[in-house]
XYZ file of C-alpha atoms in Angstrom:
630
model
C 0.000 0.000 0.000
C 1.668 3.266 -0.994
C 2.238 5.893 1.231
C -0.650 8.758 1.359
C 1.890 11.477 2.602
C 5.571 11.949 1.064
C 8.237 11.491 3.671
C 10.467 14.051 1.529
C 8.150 16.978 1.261
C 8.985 18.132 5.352
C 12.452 18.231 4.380
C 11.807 19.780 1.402
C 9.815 22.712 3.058
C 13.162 23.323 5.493
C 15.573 23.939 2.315
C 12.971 26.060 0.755
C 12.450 28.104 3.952
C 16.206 27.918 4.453
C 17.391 28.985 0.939
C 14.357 31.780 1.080
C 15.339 33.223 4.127
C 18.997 32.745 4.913
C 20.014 36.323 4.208
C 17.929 37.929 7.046
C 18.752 35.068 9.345
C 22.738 35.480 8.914
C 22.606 39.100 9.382
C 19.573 38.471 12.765
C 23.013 36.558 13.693
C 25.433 38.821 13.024
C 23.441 41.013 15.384
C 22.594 39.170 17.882
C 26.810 37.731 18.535
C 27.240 41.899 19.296
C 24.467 42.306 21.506
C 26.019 39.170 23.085
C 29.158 40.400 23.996
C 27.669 44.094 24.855
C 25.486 42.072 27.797
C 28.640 40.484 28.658
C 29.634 43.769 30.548
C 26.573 43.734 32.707
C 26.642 42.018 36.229
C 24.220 39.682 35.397
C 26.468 38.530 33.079
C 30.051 38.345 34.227
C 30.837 36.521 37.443
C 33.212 37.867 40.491
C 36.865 37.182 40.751
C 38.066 34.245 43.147
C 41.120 33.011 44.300
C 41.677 29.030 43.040
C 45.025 28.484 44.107
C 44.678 28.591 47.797
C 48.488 28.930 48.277
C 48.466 32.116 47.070
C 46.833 33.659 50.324
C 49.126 33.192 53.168
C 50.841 36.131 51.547
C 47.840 38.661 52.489
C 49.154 39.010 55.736
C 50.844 42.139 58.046
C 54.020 43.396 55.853
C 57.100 44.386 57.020
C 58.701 46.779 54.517
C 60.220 49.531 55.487
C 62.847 50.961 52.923
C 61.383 54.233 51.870
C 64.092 56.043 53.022
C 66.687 53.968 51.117
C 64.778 53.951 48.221
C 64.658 57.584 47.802
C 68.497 57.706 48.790
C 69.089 55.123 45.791
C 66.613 57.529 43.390
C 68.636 60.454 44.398
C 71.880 58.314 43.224
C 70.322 56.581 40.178
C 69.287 59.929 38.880
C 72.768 61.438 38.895
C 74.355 58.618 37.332
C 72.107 58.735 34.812
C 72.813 61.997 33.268
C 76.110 60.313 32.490
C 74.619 57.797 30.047
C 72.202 59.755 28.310
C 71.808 57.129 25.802
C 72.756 55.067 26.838
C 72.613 51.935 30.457
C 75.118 52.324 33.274
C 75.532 48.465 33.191
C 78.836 48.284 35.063
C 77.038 50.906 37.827
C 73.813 48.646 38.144
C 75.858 45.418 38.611
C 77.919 46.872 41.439
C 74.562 47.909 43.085
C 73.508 44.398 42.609
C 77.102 43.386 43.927
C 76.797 45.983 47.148
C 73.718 43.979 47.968
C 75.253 40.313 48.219
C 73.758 39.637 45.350
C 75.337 37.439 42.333
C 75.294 40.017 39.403
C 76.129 39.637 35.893
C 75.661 41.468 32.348
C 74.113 40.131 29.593
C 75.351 41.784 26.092
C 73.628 41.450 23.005
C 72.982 42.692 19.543
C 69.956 43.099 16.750
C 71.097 42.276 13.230
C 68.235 44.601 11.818
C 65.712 42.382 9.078
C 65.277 44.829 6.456
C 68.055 46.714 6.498
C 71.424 44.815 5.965
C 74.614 46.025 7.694
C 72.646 47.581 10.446
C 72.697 46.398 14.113
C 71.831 47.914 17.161
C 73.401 46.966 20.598
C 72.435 46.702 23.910
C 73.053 45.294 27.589
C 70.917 43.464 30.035
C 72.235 43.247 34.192
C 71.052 40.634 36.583
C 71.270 40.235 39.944
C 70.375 37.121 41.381
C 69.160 36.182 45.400
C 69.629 32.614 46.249
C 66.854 30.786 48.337
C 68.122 29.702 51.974
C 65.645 27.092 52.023
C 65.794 25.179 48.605
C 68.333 24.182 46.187
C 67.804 27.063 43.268
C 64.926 24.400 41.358
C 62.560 27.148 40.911
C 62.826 31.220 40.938
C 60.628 34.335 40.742
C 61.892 37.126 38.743
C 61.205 40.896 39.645
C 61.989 42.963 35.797
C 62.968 47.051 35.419
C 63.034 48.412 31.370
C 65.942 50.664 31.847
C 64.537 53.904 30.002
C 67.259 56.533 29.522
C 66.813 60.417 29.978
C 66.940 60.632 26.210
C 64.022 58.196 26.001
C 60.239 59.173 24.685
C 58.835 56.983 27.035
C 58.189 57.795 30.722
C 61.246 57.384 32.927
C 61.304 54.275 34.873
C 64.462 55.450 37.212
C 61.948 55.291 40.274
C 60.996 51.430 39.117
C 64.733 50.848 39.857
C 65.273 52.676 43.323
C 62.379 50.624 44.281
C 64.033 47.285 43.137
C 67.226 47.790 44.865
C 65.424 48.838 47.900
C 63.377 45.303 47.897
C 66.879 43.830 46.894
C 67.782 44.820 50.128
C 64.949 44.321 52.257
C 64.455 40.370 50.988
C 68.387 39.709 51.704
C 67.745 39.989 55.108
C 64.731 37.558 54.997
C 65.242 34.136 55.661
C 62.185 32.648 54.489
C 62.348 32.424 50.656
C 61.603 28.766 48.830
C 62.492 30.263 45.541
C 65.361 32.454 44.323
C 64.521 35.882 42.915
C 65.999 37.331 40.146
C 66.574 41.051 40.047
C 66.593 42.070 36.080
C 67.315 45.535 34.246
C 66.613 45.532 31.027
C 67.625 47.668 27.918
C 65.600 48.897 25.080
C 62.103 48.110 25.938
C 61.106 44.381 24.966
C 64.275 43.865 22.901
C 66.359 43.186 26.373
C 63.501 41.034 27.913
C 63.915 38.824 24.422
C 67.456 38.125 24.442
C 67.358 37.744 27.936
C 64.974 35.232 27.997
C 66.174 33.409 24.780
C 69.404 32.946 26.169
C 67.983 31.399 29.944
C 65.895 28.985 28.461
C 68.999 28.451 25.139
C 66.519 28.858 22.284
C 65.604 31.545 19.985
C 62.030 32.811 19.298
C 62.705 34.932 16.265
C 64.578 34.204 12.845
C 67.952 32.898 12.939
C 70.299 35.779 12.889
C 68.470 38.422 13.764
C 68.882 38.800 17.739
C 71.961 37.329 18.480
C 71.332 37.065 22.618
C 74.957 37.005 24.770
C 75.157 34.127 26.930
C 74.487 34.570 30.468
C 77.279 33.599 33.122
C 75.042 32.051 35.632
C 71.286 30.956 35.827
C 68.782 30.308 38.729
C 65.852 27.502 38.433
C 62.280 27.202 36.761
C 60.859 30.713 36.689
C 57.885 30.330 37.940
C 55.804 34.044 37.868
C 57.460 37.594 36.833
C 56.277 40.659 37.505
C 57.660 43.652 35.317
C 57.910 46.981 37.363
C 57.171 50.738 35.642
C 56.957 53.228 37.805
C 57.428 56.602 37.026
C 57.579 58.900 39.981
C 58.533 58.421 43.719
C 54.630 59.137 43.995
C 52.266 57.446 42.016
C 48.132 58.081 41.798
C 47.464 54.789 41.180
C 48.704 51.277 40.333
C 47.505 50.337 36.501
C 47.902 46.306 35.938
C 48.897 45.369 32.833
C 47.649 41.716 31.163
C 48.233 41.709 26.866
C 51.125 39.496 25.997
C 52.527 38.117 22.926
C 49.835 37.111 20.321
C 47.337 37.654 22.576
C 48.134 35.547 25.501
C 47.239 36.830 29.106
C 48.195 35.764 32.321
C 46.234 33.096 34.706
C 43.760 34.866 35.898
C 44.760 34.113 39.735
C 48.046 36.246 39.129
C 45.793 39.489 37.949
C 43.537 38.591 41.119
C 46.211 38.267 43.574
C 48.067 41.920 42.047
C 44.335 43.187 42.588
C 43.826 41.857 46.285
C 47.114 42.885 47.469
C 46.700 46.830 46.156
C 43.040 47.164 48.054
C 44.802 45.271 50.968
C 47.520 48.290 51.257
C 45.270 50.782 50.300
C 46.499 51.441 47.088
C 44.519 52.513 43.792
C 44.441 49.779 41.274
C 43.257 49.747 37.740
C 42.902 48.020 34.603
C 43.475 50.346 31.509
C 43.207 52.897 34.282
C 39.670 52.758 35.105
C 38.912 51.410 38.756
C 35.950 49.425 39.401
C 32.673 52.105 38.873
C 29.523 51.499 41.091
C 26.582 53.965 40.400
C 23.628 53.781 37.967
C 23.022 50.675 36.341
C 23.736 51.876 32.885
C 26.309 54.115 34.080
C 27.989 51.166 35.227
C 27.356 49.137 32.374
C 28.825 51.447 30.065
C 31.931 51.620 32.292
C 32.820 48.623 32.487
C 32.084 48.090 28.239
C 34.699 50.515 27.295
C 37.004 48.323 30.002
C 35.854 45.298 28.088
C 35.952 46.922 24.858
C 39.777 48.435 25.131
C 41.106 45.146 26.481
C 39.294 43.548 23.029
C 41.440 46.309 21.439
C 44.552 45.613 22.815
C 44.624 42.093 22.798
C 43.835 42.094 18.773
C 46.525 43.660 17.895
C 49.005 40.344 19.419
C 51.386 43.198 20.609
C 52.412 42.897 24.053
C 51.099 46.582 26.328
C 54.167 45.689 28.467
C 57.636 43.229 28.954
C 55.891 40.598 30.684
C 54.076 39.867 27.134
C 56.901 38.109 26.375
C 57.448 35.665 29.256
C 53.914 33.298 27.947
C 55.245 32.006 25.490
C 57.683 30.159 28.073
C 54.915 28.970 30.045
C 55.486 31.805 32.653
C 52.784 33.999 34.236
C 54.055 37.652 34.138
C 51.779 41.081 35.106
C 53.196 44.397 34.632
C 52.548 47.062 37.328
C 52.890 50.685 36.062
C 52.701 53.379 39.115
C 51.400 56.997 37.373
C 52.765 59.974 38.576
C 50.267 61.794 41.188
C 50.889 65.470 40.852
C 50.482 67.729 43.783
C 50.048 66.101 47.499
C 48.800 63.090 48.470
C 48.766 60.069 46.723
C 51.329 56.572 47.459
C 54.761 56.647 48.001
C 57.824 54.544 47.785
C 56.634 52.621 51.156
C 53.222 51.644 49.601
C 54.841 50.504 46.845
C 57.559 48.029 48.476
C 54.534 46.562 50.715
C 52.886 45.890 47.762
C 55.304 43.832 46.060
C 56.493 42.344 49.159
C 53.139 40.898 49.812
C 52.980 39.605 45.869
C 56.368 38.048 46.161
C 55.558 36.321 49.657
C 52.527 35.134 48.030
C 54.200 33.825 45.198
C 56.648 32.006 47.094
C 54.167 29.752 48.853
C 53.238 27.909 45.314
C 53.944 24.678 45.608
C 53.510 24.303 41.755
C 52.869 26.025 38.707
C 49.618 28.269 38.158
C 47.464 25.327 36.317
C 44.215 26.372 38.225
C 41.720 29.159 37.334
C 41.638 30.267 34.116
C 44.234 31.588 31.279
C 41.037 32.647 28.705
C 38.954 35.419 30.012
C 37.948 38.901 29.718
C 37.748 41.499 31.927
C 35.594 44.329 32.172
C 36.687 45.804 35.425
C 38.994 44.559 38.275
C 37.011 42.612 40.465
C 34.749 40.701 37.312
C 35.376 38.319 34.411
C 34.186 36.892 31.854
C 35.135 33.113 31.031
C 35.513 31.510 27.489
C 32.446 29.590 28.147
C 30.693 32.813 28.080
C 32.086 34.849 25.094
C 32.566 32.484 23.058
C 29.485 31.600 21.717
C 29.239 35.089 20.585
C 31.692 34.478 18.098
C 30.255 31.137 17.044
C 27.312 32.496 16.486
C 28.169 35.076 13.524
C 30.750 32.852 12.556
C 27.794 30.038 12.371
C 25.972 32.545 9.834
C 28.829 32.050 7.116
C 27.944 28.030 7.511
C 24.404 28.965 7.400
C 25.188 31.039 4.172
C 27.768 27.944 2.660
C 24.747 26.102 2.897
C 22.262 27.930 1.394
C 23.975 28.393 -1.264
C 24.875 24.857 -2.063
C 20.767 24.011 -1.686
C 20.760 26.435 -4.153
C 22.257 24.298 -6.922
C 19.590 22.049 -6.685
C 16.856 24.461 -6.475
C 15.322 26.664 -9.334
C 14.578 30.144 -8.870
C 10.556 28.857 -7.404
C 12.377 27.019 -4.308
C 11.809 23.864 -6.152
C 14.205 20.485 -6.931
C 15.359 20.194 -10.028
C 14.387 17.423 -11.859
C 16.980 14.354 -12.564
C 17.686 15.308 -16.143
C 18.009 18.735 -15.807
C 20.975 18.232 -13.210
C 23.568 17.588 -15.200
C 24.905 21.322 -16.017
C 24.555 22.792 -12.079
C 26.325 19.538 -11.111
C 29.317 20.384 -13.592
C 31.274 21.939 -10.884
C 35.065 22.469 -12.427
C 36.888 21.545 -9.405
C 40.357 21.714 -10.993
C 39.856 25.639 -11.649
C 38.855 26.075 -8.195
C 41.608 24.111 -6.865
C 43.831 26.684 -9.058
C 42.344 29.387 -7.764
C 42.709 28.652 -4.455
C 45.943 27.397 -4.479
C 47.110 30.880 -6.154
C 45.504 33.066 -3.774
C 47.240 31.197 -0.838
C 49.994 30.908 -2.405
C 50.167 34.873 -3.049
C 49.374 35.136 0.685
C 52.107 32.956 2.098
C 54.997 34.639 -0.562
C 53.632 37.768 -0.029
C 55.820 39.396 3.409
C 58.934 36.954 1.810
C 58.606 38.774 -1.151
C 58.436 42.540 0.499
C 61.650 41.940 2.502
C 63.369 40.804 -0.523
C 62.295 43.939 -2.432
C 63.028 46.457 0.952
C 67.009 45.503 -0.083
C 67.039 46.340 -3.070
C 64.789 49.357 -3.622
C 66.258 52.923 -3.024
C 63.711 54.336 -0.639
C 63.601 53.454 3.242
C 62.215 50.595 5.150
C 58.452 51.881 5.345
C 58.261 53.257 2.358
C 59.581 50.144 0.707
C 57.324 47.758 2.238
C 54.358 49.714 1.692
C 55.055 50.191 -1.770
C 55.752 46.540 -2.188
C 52.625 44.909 -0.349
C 50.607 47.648 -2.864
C 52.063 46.703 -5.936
C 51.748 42.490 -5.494
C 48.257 43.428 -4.167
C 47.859 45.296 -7.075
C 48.857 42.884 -9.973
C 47.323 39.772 -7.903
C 44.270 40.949 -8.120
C 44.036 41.932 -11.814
C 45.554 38.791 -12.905
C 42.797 37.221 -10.645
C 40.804 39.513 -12.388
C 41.712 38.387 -15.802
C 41.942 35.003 -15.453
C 38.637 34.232 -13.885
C 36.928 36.580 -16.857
C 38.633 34.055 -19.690
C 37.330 30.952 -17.698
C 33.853 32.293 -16.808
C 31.844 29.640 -18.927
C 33.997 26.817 -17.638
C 32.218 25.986 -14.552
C 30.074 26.867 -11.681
C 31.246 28.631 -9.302
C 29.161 27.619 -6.429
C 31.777 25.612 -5.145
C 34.426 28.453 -5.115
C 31.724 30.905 -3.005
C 31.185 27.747 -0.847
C 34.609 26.604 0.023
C 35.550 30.611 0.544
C 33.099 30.776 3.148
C 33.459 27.619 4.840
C 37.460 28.086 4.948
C 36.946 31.255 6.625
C 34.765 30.485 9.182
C 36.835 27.252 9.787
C 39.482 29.937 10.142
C 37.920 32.913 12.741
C 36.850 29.850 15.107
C 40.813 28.285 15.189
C 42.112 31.867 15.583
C 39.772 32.649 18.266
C 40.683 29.795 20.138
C 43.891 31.199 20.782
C 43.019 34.682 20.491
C 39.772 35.666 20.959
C 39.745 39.031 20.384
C 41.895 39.072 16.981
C 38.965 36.848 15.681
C 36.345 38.654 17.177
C 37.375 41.984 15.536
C 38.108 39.904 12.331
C 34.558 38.539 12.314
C 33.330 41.761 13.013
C 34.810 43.450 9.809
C 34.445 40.614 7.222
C 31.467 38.475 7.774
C 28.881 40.793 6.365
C 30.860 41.879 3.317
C 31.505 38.279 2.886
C 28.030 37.338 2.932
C 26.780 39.924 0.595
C 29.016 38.517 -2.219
C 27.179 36.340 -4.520
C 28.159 32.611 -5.824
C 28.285 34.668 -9.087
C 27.373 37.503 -11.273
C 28.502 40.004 -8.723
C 27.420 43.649 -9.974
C 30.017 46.556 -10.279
C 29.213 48.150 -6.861
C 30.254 45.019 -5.264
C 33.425 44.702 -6.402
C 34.542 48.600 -5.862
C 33.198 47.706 -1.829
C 34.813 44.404 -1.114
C 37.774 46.506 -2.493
C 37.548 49.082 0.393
C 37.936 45.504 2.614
C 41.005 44.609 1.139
C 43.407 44.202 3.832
C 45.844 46.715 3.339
C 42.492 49.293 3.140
C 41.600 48.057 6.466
C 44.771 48.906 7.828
C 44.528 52.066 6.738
C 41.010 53.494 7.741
C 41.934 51.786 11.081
C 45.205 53.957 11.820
C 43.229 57.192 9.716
C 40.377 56.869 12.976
C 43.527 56.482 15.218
C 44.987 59.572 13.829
C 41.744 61.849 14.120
C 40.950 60.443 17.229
C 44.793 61.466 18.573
C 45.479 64.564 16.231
C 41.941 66.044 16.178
C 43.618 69.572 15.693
C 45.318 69.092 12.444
C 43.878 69.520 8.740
C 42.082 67.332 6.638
C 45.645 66.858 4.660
C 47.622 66.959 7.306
C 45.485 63.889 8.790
C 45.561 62.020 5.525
C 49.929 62.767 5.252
C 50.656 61.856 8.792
C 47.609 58.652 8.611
C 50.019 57.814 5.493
C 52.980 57.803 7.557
C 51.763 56.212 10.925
C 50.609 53.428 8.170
C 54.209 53.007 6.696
C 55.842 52.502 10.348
C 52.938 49.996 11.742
C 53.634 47.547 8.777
C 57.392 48.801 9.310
C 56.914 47.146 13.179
C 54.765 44.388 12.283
C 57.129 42.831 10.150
C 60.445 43.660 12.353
C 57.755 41.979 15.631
C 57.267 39.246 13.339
C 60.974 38.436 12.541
C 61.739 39.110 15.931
C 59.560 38.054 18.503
C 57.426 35.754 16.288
C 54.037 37.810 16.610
C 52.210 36.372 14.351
C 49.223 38.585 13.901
C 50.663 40.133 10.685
C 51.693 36.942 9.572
C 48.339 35.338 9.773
C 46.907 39.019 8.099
C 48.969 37.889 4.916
C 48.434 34.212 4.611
C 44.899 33.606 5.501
C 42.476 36.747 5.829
C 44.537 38.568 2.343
C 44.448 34.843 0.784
C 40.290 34.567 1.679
C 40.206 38.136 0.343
C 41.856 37.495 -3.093
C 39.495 34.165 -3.395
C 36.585 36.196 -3.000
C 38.081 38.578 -5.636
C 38.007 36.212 -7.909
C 34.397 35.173 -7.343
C 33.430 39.064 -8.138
C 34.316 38.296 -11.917
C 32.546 34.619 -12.189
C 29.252 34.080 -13.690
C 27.004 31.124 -14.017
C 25.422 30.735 -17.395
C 25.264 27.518 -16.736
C 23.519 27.370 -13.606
C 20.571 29.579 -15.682
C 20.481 26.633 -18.678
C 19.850 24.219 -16.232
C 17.402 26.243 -14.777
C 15.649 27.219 -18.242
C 15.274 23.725 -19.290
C 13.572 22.772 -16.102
C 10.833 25.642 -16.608
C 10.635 24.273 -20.650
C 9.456 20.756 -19.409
């Protein structure tokens, strides 16, 4: 007995509705991820910070620093012999402070080959001072970091930082109850110094080969198990600002940022995060507070640079803060004594750990200093406009088995929307990645051997292989338009780029986040083919390069609101030139890979989209003709 109902025609109604309606459901999507991650801010929303390493609180107890007097003997002293070396670090002076102190000292020499320039180097020197534990046998250490910043420097001076260190230096040599040594470090140039040093401790190199050549050090210390980097620019600060962005994105455990937190409001101190303090007030008031918190730590995290030197101890599987103390002007505020109790009650805490931070959590966000946000909780607001790309992948590929009623095509008439040239799209593929992966290779190569200077030349040369990549693409795709449907290409594009934002996110949230933000609905407006001329000149204006630029042209205004419309667009043009300038010197370097990734996958996804502007399917409309004929 045949069956009264067809089992098919339920499914059947889900494609339709599906293939119908799957624009306005991708961008309802798209929407609702933001409105996500807004109500992430709220209360309701975010949970309050705990301790989960319970070894970490014997060290809120009664302090017993009392050094401010030497410490602003030692500023007095550190500022004189500074003038001396106004461009330079007073190694040999800093390692007999260390020496003064009983401490083991040594200097750590080392030199930067420079990437794009040949025949350039830059030099520099790193001193450490090192405090044996009574109690153990030098198996694991804690490391207290200064950036030496000279008086020539742009940067804030950090000379107070280093009163402050040799002050504790003193004050812990007469302790006796220290399970883990501490190592006293001054650094040179910034992050450079905190690279080489590190590279050469743990005898491996981060960067290219040749580029930092790190000195080796004399004498080493045990497992480093926590660092905390030290900027402080006046004997008295307003307030303690922790810093969290490391290398590629990677922050701290979040029981480290807690414990920095809980020690400040112990001692009284002011602490921050991107110098806003936790707000209570009106409900939206606070809401919107603690967004912008959310919403700059987003910001900084994206960009994989570290805000600070402990960005670069992560990667070596060691949790590092960095506590900047801003100068209070006028009375009041915290002094040198503050300060010392501070860090004395971080380092007692830290040296009651029996073992490495493995407990709370190393994937959060923070939208003030006593909430977070886990990666159970934010995550899904990337999955979910991500998830509209699949949605859109999907659609389309109903699509080839649909005429323009919403209806299957019949079994005879599927033979020309099935003819799906997957040898061409393989091609094109392969030469978009391809362009992507030889692209920064390529720019170094040229910065040698054209006559203008670093930034120019790499700007230049990432404009010109844009330039002729994408009118080959162009070209090519025009001359091969009636071989094929290019469905396939429109679905593989989206599905490798939502494959893509997910991994990335994984590892850096934000970076994807911001990624998904600016190319998801520009992706899903382009069409499986015959793309009109409008499109094309927009998903232009996405082309990665443009991106760059209207980003650091909103920087610009935002920062130099005073100057000219052409003075904003010269000195946007410039700023432009030195970020790529620094991305690829971080890249070579350190190994951020946020630039890299830039080239290979999101310029390569943009180039095979490119190429899907100048396809058309004249087949796909035969197909669809004969099935209206019969």
């Amino acid at each position: 007995m045949g069956l009264l109902t067809d089992p098919t025609n339920d499914e059947n109604t889900k494609k339709t509705f599906i293939v119908k309606y799957h624009s306005k459901i991708c961008i309802l999507m798209v929407f609702c991820s933001v409105t996500w991650l807004c109500f992430l801010a709220h209360d309701n929303f975010s949970a309050g910070t705990y301790f989960s390493e319970n070894a970490l609180l014997p060290g809120l107890v009664q302090g017993d620093y009392s050094e401010e007097s030497e410490a602003q003997a030692l500023y007095a002293e550190i500022q004189d012999e500074a003038q001396k070396y106004p461009y330079s670090i007073p190694d040999e002076w800093i390692r007999d402070k260390f020496q003064e102190l009983y401490l083991e000292a040594y200097i750590q020499n080392f030199t930067l080959n420079n990437p794009l320039k040949e025949k350039l180097k830059f030099v520099g020197s790193n001193v450490y001072g090192i405090l044996r534990a009574p109690r153990s046998a030098s198996l694991e250490a804690l490391v207290l970091s200064v950036p030496y910043r000279s008086p020539s420097s742009v940067y804030p001076s950090t000379l107070p930082g280093l009163a402050l260190m040799f002050s504790l230096a003193k004050f812990f040599r007469r302790q006796k109850y220290w399970a883990k040594d501490i190592i006293f470090l001054v650094t040179e140039h910034e992050q450079l110094g905190v690279q080489a040093w590190l590279d050469a401790y743990h005898g491996t190199m981060s960067g290219m080969k040749g580029v930092l050549e790190y000195g080796l050090l004399e004498e080493h210390s045990g497992s480093i198990q926590a660092a905390l980097n030290l900027e402080v620019h006046s004997p008295r600060i307003s307030h303690i600002d922790v810093k969290l962005a490391g290398l590629n994105g990677q922050v701290p455990n979040l029981d480290l940022v807690n414990l920095v937190h809980r020690i400040c409001s112990k001692e009284g101190v002011l602490n921050t995060f991107f110098n806003k303090d936790s707000k209570r007030g009106a409900r939206f008031s606070t809401w919107n507070h603690k967004l912008r918190t959310m919403l700059e730590m987003i910001g900084s995290q994206a960009t994989g640079v570290p805000d600070g030197n402990h960005g670069l101890f992560h990667r070596f599987g060691i949790e590092a803060v960095t506590i900047e103390g801003h100068s209070k002007v006028g009375r009041g505020g915290h002094t040198f004594y503050h300060m010392g109790r501070v860090l004395e009650g971080l380092f007692r805490s830290l040296n009651n750990l029996l073992e490495r931070f493995h407990q709370s959590y190393f994937f959060y966000l923070l939208p003030s200093t006593d909430r977070y946000i886990s990666i159970g909780y934010y995550m899904p607001s990337l999955a979910l406009a991500v998830s509209a790309l699949y949605l859109k992948s999907f659609a389309t590929w109903l699509k080839l088995h649909m005429n323009d009623d919403g209806k299957k095509i019949k079994k005879k008439s599927l033979k020309a929307p099935k003819n799906l040239n997957i040898m061409i799209v393989s091609a094109i593929m392969l030469s978009t990645h391809a362009v992507g992966a030889f692209i920064m290779p390529a720019g170094n190569y040229l910065v040698k051997k054209l006559p203008w200077s670093s930034e120019v030349s790499l700007l230049y040369s990432y404009i010109a292989i844009s330039v002729i990549s994408a009118l080959v693409l162009a070209v090519v795709m025009s001359k091969y338009t009636r071989k094929g449907n290019w469905i396939l290409l429109n679905v593989v594009c989206l599905n490798e780029f939502a494959t893509f934002l997910l991994c990335v996110s994984m590892h850096n949230f934000s970076f994807g986040f911001v990624a998904t933000l600016i190319y998801v609905l520009p992706s899903l407006w382009i069409s499986a083919a015959n793309n009109r001329w409008y499109k094309k000149i927009v998903w232009l204006f996405f082309h990665p390069l443009a991106v760059i630029y209207f980003l650091t042209l909103g920087f610009t205004v935002y920062t130099f609101d005073e100057l000219t419309i052409k003075e904003i667009l010269l000195k946007s043009i410039e700023a432009m030139q030195h970020l790529i300038a620094l991305n690829v010197t971080d890249a070579m370097v350190y190994g951020n890979w946020t630039f890299v990734v830039i080239n290979v996958v999101i310029l390569s996804t943009w180039l095979s989209f490119w190429s899907l502007m100048f396809a058309s399917s004249e087949e796909r409309d035969v197909g669809v003709e004969k099935e209206k004929a019969e």
